[in-house]
Each structure stands twice: as C-alpha cells, then as structure tokens.
Backbone as JSON Lines, residues from 0, in Angstrom:
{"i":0,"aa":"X","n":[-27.76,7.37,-30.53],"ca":[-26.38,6.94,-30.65],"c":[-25.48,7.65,-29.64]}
{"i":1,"aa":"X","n":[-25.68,8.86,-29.35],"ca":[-24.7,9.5,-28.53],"c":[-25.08,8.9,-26.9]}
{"i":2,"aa":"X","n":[-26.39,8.6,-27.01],"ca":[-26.91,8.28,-25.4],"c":[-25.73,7.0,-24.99]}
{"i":3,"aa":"X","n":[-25.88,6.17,-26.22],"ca":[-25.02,5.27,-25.85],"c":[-23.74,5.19,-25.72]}
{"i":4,"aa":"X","n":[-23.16,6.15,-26.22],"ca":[-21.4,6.67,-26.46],"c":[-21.25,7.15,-25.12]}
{"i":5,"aa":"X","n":[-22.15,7.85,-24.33],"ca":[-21.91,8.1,-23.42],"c":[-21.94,7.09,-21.42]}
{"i":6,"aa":"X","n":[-23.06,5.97,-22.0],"ca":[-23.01,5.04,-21.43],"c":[-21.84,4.1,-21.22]}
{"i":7,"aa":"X","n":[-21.24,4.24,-22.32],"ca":[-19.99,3.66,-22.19],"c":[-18.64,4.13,-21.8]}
{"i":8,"aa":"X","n":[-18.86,5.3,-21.78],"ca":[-17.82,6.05,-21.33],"c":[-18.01,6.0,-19.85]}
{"i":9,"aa":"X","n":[-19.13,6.43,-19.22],"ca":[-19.55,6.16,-17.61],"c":[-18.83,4.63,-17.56]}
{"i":10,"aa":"X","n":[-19.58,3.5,-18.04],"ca":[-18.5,2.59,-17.81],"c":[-17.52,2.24,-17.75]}
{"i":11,"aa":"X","n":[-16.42,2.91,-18.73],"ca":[-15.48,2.67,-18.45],"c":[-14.38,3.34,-17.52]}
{"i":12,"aa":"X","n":[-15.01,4.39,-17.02],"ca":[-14.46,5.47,-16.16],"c":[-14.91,5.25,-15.01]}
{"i":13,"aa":"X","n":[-15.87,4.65,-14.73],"ca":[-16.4,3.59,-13.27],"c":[-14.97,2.11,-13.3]}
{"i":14,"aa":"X","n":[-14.8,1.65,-13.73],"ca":[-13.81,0.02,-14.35],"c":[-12.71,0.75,-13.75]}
{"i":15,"aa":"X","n":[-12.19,2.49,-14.51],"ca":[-10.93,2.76,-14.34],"c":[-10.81,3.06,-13.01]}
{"i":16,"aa":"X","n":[-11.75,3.97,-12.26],"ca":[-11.76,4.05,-10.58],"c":[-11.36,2.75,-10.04]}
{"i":17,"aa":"X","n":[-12.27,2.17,-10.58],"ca":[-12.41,0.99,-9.08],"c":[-10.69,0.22,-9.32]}
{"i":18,"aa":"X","n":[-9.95,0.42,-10.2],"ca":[-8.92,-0.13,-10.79],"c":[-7.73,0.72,-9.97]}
{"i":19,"aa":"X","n":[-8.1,1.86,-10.25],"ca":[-7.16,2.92,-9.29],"c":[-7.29,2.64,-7.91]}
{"i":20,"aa":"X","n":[-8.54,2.07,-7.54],"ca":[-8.94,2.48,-6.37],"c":[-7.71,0.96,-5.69]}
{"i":21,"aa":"X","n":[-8.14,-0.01,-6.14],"ca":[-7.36,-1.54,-6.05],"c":[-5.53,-0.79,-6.02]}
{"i":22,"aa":"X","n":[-5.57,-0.75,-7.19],"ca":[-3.77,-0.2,-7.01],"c":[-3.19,0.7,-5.68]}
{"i":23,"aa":"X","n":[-4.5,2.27,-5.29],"ca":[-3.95,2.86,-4.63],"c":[-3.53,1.56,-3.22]}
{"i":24,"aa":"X","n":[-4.54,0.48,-3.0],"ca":[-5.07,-0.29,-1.78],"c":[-3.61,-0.95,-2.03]}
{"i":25,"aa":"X","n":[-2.77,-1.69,-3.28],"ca":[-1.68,-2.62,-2.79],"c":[-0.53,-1.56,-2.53]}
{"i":26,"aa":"X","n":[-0.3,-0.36,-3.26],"ca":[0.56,0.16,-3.26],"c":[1.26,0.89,-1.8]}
{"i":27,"aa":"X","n":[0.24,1.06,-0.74],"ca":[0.27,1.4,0.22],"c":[0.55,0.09,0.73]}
{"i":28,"aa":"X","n":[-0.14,-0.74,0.84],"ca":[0.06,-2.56,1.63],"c":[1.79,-2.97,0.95]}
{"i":29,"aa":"X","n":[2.07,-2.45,-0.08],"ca":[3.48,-2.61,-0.43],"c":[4.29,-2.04,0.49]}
{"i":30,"aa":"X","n":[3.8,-0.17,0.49],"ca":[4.86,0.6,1.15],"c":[5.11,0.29,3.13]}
{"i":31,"aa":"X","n":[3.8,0.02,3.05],"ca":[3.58,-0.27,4.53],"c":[4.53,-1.59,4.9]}
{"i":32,"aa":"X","n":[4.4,-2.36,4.27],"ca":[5.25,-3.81,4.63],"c":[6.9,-3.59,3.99]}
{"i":33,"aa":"X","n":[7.09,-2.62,3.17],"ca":[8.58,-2.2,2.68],"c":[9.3,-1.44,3.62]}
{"i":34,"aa":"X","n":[8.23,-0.75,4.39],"ca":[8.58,0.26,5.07],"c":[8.54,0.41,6.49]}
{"i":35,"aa":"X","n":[7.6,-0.66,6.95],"ca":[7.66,-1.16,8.47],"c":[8.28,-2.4,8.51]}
{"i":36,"aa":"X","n":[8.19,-3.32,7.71],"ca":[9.04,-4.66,7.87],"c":[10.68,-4.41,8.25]}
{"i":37,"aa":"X","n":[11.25,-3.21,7.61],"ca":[13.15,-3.62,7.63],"c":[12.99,-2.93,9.04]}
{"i":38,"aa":"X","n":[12.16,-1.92,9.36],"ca":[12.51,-1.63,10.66],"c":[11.85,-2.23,12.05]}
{"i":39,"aa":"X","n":[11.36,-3.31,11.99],"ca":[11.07,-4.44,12.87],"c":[11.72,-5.32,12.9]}
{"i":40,"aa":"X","n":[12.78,-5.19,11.82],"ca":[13.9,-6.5,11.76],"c":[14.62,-5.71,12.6]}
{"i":41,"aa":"X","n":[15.21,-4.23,12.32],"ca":[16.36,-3.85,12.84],"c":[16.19,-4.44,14.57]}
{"i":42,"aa":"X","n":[14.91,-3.86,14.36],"ca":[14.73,-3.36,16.27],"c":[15.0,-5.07,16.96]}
{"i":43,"aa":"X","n":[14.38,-5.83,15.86],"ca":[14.47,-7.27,16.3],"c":[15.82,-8.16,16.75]}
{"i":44,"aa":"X","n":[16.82,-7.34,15.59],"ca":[18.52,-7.3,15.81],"c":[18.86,-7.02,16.87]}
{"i":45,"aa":"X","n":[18.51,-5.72,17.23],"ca":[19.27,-5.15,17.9],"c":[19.09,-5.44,19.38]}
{"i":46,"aa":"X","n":[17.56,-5.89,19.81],"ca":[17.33,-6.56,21.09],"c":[17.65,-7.5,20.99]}
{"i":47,"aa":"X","n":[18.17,-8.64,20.3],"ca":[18.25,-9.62,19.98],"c":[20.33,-9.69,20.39]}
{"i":48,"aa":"X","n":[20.96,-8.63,19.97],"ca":[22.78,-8.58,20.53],"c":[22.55,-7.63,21.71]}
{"i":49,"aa":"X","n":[21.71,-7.47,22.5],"ca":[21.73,-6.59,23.6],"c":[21.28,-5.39,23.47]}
{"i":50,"aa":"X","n":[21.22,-4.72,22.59],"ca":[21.35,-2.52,22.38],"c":[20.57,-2.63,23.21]}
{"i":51,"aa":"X","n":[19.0,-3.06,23.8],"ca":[18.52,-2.42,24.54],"c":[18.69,-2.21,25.93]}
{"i":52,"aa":"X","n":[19.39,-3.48,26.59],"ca":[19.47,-3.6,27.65],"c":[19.94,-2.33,28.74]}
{"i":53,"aa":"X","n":[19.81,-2.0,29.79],"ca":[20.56,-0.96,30.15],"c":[21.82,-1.59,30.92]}
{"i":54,"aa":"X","n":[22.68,-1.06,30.79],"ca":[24.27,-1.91,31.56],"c":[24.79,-0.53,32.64]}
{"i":55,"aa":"X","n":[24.8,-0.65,34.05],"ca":[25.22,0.52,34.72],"c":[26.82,0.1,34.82]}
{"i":56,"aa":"X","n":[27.95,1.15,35.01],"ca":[28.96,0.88,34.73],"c":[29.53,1.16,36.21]}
C-alpha cells in the first residue's frame, strides 16, 4: 500500500513540474511581448514624426 501512495505522489509532482514548467514558458512569452512590443511601437513613432533624422542647423 505505501509502494503505491508513493507512486502517486511521483506522479503527481512530475504533472505539477511539467505544469510549472508550461507557465514559467507563457509567462516570460507574456513579459517578452509586454515588454518589447510598447517599445517597438515607441521607436516606430518616433521614426515615423522624424526624432531620428539628423537636421544640421
């Protein structure tokens, strides 16, 4: 009986990794696209009304 109490516990602590493992994978693909997306817009703005251009005076 215990052999098996313990079989199941391996299982379900294998289920909970691979579960963590999935979350850590979107949570980063979240931060990455939260966090590089607004600043590819900016840069996209901003070449987009001139900032980059150089203007000699």
């Amino acid at each position: 009986m215990k052999k098996k109490k313990s079989k199941k516990i391996q299982v379900k602590s294998n289920l909970k990794e691979q579960k963590l493992g999935q979350t850590k994978n979107s949570a980063k693909l979240v931060l990455f696209v939260f966090g590089i997306g607004p600043i590819i817009g900016i840069i996209i703005f901003l070449y987009s009304k001139g900032f980059f251009n150089s203007s000699t005076m």
